[in-house]
mmCIF file of C-alpha atoms in Angstrom:
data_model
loop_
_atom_site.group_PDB
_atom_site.id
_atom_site.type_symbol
_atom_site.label_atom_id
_atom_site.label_comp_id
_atom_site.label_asym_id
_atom_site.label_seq_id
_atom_site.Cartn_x
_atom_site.Cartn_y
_atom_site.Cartn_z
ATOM 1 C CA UNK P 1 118.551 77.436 111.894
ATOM 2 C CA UNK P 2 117.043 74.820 109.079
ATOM 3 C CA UNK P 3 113.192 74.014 109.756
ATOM 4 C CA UNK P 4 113.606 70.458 110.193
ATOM 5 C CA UNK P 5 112.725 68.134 106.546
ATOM 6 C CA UNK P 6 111.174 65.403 108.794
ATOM 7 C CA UNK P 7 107.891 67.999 108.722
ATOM 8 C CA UNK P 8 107.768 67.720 104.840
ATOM 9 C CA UNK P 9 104.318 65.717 104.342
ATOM 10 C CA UNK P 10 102.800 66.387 107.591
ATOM 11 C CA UNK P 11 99.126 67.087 107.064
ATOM 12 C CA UNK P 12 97.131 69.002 109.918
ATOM 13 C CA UNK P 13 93.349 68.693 111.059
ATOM 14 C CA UNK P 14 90.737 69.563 108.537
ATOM 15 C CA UNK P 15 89.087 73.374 109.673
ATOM 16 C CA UNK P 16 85.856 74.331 110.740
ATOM 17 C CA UNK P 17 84.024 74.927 107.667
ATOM 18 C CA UNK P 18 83.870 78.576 106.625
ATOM 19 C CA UNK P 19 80.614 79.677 104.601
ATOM 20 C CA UNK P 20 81.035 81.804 102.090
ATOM 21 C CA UNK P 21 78.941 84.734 102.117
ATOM 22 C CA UNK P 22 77.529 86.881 98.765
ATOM 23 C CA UNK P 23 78.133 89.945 100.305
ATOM 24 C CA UNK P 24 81.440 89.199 101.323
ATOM 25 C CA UNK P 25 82.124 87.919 97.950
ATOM 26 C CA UNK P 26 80.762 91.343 96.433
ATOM 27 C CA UNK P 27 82.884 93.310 99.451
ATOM 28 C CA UNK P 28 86.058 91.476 97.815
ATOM 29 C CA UNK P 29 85.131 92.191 94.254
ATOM 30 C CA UNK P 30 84.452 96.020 95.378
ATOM 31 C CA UNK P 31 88.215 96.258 97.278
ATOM 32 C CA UNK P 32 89.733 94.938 93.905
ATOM 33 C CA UNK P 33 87.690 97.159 91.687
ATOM 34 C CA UNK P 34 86.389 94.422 89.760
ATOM 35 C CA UNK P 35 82.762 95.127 88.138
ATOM 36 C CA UNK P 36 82.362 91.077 86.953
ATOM 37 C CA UNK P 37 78.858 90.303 87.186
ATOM 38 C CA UNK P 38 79.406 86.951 87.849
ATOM 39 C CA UNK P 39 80.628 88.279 91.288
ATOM 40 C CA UNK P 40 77.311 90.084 92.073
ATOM 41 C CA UNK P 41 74.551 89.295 90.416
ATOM 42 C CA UNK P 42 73.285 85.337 90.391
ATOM 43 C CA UNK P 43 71.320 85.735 86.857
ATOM 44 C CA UNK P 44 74.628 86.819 85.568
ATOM 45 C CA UNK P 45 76.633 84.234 86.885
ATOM 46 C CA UNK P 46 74.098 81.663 86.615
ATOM 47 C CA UNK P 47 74.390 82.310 82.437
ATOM 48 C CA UNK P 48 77.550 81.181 82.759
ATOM 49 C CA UNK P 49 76.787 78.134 83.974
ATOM 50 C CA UNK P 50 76.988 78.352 87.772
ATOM 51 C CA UNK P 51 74.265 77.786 90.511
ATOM 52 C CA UNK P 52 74.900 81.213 91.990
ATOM 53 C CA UNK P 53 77.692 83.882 92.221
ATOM 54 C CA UNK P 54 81.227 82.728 91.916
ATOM 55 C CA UNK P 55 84.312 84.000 93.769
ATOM 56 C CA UNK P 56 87.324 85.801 92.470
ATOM 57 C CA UNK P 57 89.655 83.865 91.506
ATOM 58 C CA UNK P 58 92.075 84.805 94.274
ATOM 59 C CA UNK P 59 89.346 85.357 97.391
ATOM 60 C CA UNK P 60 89.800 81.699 98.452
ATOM 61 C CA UNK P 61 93.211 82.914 99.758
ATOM 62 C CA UNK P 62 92.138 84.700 102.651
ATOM 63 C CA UNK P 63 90.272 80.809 103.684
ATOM 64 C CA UNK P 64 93.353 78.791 102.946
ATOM 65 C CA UNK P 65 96.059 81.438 104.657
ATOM 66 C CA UNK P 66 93.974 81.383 107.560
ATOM 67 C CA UNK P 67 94.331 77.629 107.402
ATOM 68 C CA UNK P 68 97.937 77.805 107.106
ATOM 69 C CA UNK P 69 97.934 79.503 110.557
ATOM 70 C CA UNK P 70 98.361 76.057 111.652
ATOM 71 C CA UNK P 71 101.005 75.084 110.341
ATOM 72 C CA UNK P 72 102.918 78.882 110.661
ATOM 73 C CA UNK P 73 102.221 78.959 114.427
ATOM 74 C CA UNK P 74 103.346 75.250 114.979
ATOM 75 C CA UNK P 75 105.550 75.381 117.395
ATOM 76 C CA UNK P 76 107.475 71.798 116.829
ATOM 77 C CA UNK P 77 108.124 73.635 113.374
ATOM 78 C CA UNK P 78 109.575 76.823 115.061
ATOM 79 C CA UNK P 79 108.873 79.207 112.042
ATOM 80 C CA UNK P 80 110.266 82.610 113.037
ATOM 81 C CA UNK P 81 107.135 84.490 111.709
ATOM 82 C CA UNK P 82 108.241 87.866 111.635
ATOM 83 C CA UNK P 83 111.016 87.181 109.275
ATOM 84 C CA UNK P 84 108.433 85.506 106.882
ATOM 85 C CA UNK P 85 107.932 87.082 103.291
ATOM 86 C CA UNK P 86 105.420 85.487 101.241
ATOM 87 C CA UNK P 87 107.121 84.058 97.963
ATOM 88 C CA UNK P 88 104.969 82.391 95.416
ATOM 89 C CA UNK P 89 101.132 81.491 95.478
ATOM 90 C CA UNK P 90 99.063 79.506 93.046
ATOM 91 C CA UNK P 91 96.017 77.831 92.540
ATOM 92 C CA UNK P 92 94.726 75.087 91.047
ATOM 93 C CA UNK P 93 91.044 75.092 90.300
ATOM 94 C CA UNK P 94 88.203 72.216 89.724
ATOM 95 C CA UNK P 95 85.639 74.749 90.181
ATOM 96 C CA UNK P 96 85.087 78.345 91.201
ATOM 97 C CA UNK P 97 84.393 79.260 95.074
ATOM 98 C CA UNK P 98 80.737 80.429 94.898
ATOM 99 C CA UNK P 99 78.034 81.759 97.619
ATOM 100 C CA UNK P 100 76.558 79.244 99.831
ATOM 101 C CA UNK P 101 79.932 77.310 99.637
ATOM 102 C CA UNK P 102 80.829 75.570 102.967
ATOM 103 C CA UNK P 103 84.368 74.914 102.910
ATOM 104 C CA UNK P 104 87.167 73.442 104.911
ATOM 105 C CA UNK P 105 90.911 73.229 104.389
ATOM 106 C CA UNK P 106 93.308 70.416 104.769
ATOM 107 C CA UNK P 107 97.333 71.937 105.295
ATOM 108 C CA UNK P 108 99.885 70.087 104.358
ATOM 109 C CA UNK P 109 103.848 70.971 104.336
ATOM 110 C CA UNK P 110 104.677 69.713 100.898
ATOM 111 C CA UNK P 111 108.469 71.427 101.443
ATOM 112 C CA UNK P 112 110.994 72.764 103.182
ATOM 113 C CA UNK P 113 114.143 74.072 101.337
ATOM 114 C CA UNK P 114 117.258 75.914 102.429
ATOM 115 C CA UNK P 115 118.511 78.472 100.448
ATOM 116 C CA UNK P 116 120.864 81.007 100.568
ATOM 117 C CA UNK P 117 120.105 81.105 104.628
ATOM 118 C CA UNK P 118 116.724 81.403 103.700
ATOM 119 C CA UNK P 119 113.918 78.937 104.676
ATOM 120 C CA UNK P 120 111.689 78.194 102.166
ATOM 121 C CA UNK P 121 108.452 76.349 102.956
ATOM 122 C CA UNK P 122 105.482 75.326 100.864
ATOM 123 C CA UNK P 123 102.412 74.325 102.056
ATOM 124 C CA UNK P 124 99.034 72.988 99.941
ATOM 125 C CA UNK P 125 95.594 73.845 101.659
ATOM 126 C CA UNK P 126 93.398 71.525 99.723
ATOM 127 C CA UNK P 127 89.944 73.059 99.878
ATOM 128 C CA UNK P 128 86.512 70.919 99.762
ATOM 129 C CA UNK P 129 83.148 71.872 100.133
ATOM 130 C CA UNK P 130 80.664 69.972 102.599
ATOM 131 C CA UNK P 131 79.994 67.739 99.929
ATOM 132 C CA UNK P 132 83.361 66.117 100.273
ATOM 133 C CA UNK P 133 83.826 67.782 96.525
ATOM 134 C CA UNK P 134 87.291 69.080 96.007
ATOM 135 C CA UNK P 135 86.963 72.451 94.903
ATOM 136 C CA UNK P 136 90.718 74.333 94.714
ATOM 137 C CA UNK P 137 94.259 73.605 95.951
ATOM 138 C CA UNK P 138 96.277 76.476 96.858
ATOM 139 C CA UNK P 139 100.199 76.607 96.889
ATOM 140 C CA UNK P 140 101.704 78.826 99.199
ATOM 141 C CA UNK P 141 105.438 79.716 99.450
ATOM 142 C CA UNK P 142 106.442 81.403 101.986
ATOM 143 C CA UNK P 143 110.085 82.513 102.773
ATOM 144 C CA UNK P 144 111.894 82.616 106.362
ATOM 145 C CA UNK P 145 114.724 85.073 105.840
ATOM 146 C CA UNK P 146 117.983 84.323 107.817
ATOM 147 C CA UNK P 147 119.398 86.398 110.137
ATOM 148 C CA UNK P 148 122.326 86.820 107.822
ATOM 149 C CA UNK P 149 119.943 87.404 104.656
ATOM 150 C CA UNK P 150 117.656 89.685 105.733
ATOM 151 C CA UNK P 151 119.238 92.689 105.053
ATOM 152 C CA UNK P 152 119.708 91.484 101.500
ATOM 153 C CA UNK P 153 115.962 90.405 100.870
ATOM 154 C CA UNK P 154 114.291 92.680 98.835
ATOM 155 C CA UNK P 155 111.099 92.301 97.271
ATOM 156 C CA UNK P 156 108.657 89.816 98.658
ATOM 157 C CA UNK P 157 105.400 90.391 100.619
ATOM 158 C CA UNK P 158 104.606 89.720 103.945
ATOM 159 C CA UNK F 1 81.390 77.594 82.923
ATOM 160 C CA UNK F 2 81.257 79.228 79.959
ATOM 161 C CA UNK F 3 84.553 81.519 78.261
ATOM 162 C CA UNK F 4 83.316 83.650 75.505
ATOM 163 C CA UNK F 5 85.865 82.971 73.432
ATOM 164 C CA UNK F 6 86.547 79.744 71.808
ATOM 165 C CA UNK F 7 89.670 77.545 71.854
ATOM 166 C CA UNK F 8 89.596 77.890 67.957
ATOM 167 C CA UNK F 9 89.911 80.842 67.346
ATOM 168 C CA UNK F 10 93.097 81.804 69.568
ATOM 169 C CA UNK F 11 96.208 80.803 68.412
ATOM 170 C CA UNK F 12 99.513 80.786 70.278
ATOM 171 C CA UNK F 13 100.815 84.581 70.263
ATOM 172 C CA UNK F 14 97.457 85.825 70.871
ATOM 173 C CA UNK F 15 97.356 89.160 72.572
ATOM 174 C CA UNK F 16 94.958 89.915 75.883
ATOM 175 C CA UNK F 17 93.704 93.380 75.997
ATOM 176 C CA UNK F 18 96.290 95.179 78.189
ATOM 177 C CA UNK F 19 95.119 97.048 81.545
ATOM 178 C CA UNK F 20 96.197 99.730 83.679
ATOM 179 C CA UNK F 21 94.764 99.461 87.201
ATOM 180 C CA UNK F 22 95.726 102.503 89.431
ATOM 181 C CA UNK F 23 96.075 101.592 93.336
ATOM 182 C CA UNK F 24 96.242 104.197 96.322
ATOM 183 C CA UNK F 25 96.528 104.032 99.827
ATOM 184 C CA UNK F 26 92.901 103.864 100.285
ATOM 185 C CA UNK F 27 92.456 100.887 97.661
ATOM 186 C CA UNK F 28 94.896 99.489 100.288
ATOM 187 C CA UNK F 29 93.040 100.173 103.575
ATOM 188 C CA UNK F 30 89.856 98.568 101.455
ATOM 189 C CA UNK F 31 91.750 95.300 100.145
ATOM 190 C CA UNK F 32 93.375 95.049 103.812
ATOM 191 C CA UNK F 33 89.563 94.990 105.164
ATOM 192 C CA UNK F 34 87.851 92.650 102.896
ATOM 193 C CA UNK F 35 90.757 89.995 102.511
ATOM 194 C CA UNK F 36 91.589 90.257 106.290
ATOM 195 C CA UNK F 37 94.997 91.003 105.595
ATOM 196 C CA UNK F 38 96.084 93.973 108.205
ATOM 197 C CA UNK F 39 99.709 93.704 108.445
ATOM 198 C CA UNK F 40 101.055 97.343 108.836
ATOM 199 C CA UNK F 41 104.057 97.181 105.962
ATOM 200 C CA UNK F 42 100.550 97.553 103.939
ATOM 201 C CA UNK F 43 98.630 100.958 105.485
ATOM 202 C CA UNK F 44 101.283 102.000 108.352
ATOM 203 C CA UNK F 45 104.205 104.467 106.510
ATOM 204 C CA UNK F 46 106.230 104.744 110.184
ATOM 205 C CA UNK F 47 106.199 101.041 110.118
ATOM 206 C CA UNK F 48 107.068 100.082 106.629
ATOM 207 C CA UNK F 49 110.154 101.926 106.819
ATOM 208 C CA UNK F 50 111.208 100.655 110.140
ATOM 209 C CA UNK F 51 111.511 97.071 108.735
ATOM 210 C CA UNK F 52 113.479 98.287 105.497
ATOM 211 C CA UNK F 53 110.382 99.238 102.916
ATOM 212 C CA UNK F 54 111.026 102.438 101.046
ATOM 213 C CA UNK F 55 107.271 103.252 102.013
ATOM 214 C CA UNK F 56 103.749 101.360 102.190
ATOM 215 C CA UNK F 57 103.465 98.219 99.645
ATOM 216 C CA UNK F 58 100.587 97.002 98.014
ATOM 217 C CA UNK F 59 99.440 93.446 99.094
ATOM 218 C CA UNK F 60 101.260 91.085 96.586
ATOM 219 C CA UNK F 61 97.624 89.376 96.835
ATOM 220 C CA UNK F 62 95.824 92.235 95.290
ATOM 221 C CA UNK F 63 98.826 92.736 92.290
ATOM 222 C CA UNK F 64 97.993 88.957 92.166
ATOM 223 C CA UNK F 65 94.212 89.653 91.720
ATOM 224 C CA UNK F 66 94.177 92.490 89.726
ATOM 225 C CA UNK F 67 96.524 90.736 87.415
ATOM 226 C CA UNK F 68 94.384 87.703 86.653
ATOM 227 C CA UNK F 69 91.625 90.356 86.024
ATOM 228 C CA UNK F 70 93.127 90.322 81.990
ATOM 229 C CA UNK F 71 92.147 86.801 82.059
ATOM 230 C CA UNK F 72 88.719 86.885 83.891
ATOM 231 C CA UNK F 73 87.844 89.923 81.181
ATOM 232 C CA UNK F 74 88.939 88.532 78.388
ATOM 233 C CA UNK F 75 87.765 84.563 79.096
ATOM 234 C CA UNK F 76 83.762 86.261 80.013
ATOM 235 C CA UNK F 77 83.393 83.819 82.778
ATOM 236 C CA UNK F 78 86.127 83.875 85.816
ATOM 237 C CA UNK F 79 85.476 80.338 86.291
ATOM 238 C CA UNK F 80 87.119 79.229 83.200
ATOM 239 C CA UNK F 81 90.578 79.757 85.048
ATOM 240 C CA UNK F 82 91.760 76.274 86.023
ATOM 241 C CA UNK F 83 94.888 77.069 87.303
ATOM 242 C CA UNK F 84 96.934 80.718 88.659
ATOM 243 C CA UNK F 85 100.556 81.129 89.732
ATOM 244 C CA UNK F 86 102.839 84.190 90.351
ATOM 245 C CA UNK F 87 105.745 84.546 92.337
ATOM 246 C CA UNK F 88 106.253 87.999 94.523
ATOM 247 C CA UNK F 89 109.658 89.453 92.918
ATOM 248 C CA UNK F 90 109.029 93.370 94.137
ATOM 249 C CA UNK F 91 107.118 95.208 95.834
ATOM 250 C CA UNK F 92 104.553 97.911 94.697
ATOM 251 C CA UNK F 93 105.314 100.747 96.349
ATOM 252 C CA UNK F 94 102.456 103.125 97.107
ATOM 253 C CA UNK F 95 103.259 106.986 97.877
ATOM 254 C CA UNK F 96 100.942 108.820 99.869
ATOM 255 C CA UNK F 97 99.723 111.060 97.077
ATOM 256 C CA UNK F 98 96.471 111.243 94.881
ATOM 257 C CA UNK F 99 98.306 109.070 92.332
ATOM 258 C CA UNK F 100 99.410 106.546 93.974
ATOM 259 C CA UNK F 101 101.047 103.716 91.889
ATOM 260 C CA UNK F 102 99.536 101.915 88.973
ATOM 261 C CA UNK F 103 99.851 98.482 87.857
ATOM 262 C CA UNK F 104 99.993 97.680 84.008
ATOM 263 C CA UNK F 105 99.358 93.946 83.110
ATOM 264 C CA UNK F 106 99.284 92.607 79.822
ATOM 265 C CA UNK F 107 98.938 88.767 78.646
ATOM 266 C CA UNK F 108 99.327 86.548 75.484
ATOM 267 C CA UNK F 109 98.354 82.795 74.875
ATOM 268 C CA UNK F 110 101.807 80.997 75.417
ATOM 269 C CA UNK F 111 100.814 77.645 74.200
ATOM 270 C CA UNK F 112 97.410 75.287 73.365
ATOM 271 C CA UNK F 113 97.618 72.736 75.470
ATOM 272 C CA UNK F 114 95.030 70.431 75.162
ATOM 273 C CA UNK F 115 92.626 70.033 72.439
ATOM 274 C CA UNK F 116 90.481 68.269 74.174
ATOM 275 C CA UNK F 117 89.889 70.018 77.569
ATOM 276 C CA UNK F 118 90.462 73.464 75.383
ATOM 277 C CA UNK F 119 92.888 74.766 77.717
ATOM 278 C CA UNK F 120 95.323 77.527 77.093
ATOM 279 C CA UNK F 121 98.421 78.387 79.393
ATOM 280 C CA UNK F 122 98.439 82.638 78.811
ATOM 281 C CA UNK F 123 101.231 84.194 80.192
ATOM 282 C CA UNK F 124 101.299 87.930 81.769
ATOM 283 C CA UNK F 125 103.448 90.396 81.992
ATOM 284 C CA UNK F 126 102.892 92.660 85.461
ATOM 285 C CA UNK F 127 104.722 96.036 85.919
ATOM 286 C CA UNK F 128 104.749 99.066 88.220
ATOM 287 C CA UNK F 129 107.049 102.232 88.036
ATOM 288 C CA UNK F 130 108.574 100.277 84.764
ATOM 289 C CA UNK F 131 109.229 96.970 86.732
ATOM 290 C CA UNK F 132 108.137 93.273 86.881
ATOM 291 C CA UNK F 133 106.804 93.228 90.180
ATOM 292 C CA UNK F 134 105.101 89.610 89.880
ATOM 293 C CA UNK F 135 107.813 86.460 88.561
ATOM 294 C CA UNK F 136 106.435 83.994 86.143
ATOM 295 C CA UNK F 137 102.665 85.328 86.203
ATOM 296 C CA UNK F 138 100.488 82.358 84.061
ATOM 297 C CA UNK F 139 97.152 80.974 84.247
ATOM 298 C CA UNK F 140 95.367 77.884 82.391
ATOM 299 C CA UNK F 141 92.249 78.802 81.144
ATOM 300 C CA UNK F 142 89.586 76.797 79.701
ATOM 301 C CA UNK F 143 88.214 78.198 76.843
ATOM 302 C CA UNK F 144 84.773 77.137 75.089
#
């Protein structure tokens, strides 16, 4: 069945802020294989113009996905979550995540389309640190398959 | 935030050094641990194939961060990247063996779009086994 439209633009409580932790940062940058110094080492990062070491640019995901729990576990929205495939992401910077960080995330469904059986639904975690400072947006897609299109859904990621 | 390489001296066309980044099931089992992300279809063979996978997959967030790593390299400083989209077209599929799979990326400045923020749009290219596994992978960077 269609997630209902009337959702589109519903925005859910701020989270608890999550710090982000240097050695968690380096712990990511290890698991992707990534040898940046910017990641691990402050001097290093702080040549390049930031107060201490910066994020990858993807680690914020595991913050605002968490977030997103919220709006996935709804149950007014009734999202069938073990038919969901994870379609597009993106992110839209103003600065790098960095150590020390203290940030919270805003969810907000920003749509719901039907396709092909499929639900697709998009929601924006808008991510600020405790300074009120915006600091990324991320875009998440993620796709409800149908009863009747799931056997034909290839590709995707839960 | 400062990219080592200036907004002058790339034109559109430009060509990103091209990577090769090799993923096996224990790059998997480390990825799964530091983003938090433990669903089975990603370490759990039995389980994969149950729900329709021709074997274990690689997170379509690590593809996603290993891809961008073209950019972070060749921009010095990973905060330059003001903006990062993909879409998840297909899977990488991982075989339990020493080689696992490897993912080939390469990128190329698509357009200047601003001269005066110095921002690029570079567009990638992201492959595994000879196929696009990420849809429409770009970034905006902003270069010094």
């Amino acid at each position: 069945m269609a997630l209902d439209q009337s959702f589109v633009g519903r925005t859910y409580p701020a989270t608890a802020p999550y710090e982000v932790g240097r050695e968690k940062i380096r712990e990511f940058a290890e698991a992707i294989g990534d040898e940046n110094p910017a990641y691990t080492d402050a001097e290093a990062a702080k040549a390049l113009g930031h107060p201490d070491v910066i994020a990858p640019p993807t680690f914020v995901f595991a913050i605002t996905y968490r977030a997103a729990g919220q709006v996935i576990e709804d149950p007014q929205l009734g999202l069938d979550y073990s038919r969901v495939v994870h379609g597009d992401q993106k992110f839209t910077y103003t600065r790098p995540v960095r150590a020390g960080d203290r940030l919270t995330v805003t969810s907000t469904i920003e749509a719901i389309k039907s396709m092909a059986g499929n639900d697709l639904l998009t929601i924006r975690g808008d991510v600020h640190d405790e300074h009120g400072e915006h600091v990324v947006t991320a875009h998440t897609m993620l796709v409800a398959r149908g009863p009747e299109a799931a056997e034909d859904t290839k590709g995707g990621d839960a | 935030m400062t990219a080592k390489v200036s907004y002058d001296d790339v034109e559109v066309g430009t060509e990103l050094p091209t990577r090769e980044f090799p993923v096996n099931r224990a790059t998997l089992v480390r990825y799964a641990g530091a983003s938090g992300d433990f669903n089975p279809i990603h370490w759990n063979e039995r389980f994969a194939k149950e729900v329709g996978l021709p074997d274990v997959i690689a997170h379509g967030m690590f593809t996603m961060a290993e891809a961008v790593r073209v950019i972070t390299d060749w921009a010095g400083d990973p905060g330059a990247v003001a903006e990062y989209g993909v879409r998840f077209t297909k899977p990488v599929v991982v075989p339990d063996d020493d080689e696992g799979a490897v993912i080939e990326v390469s990128g190329k400045v698509a357009a200047k779009l601003d001269d005066e923020a110095r921002t690029v749009r570079v567009d990638l290219l992201v492959r595994s086994a000879g196929q696009r596994v990420l849809g429409m992978p770009r970034a905006v960077v902003r270069l010094a």
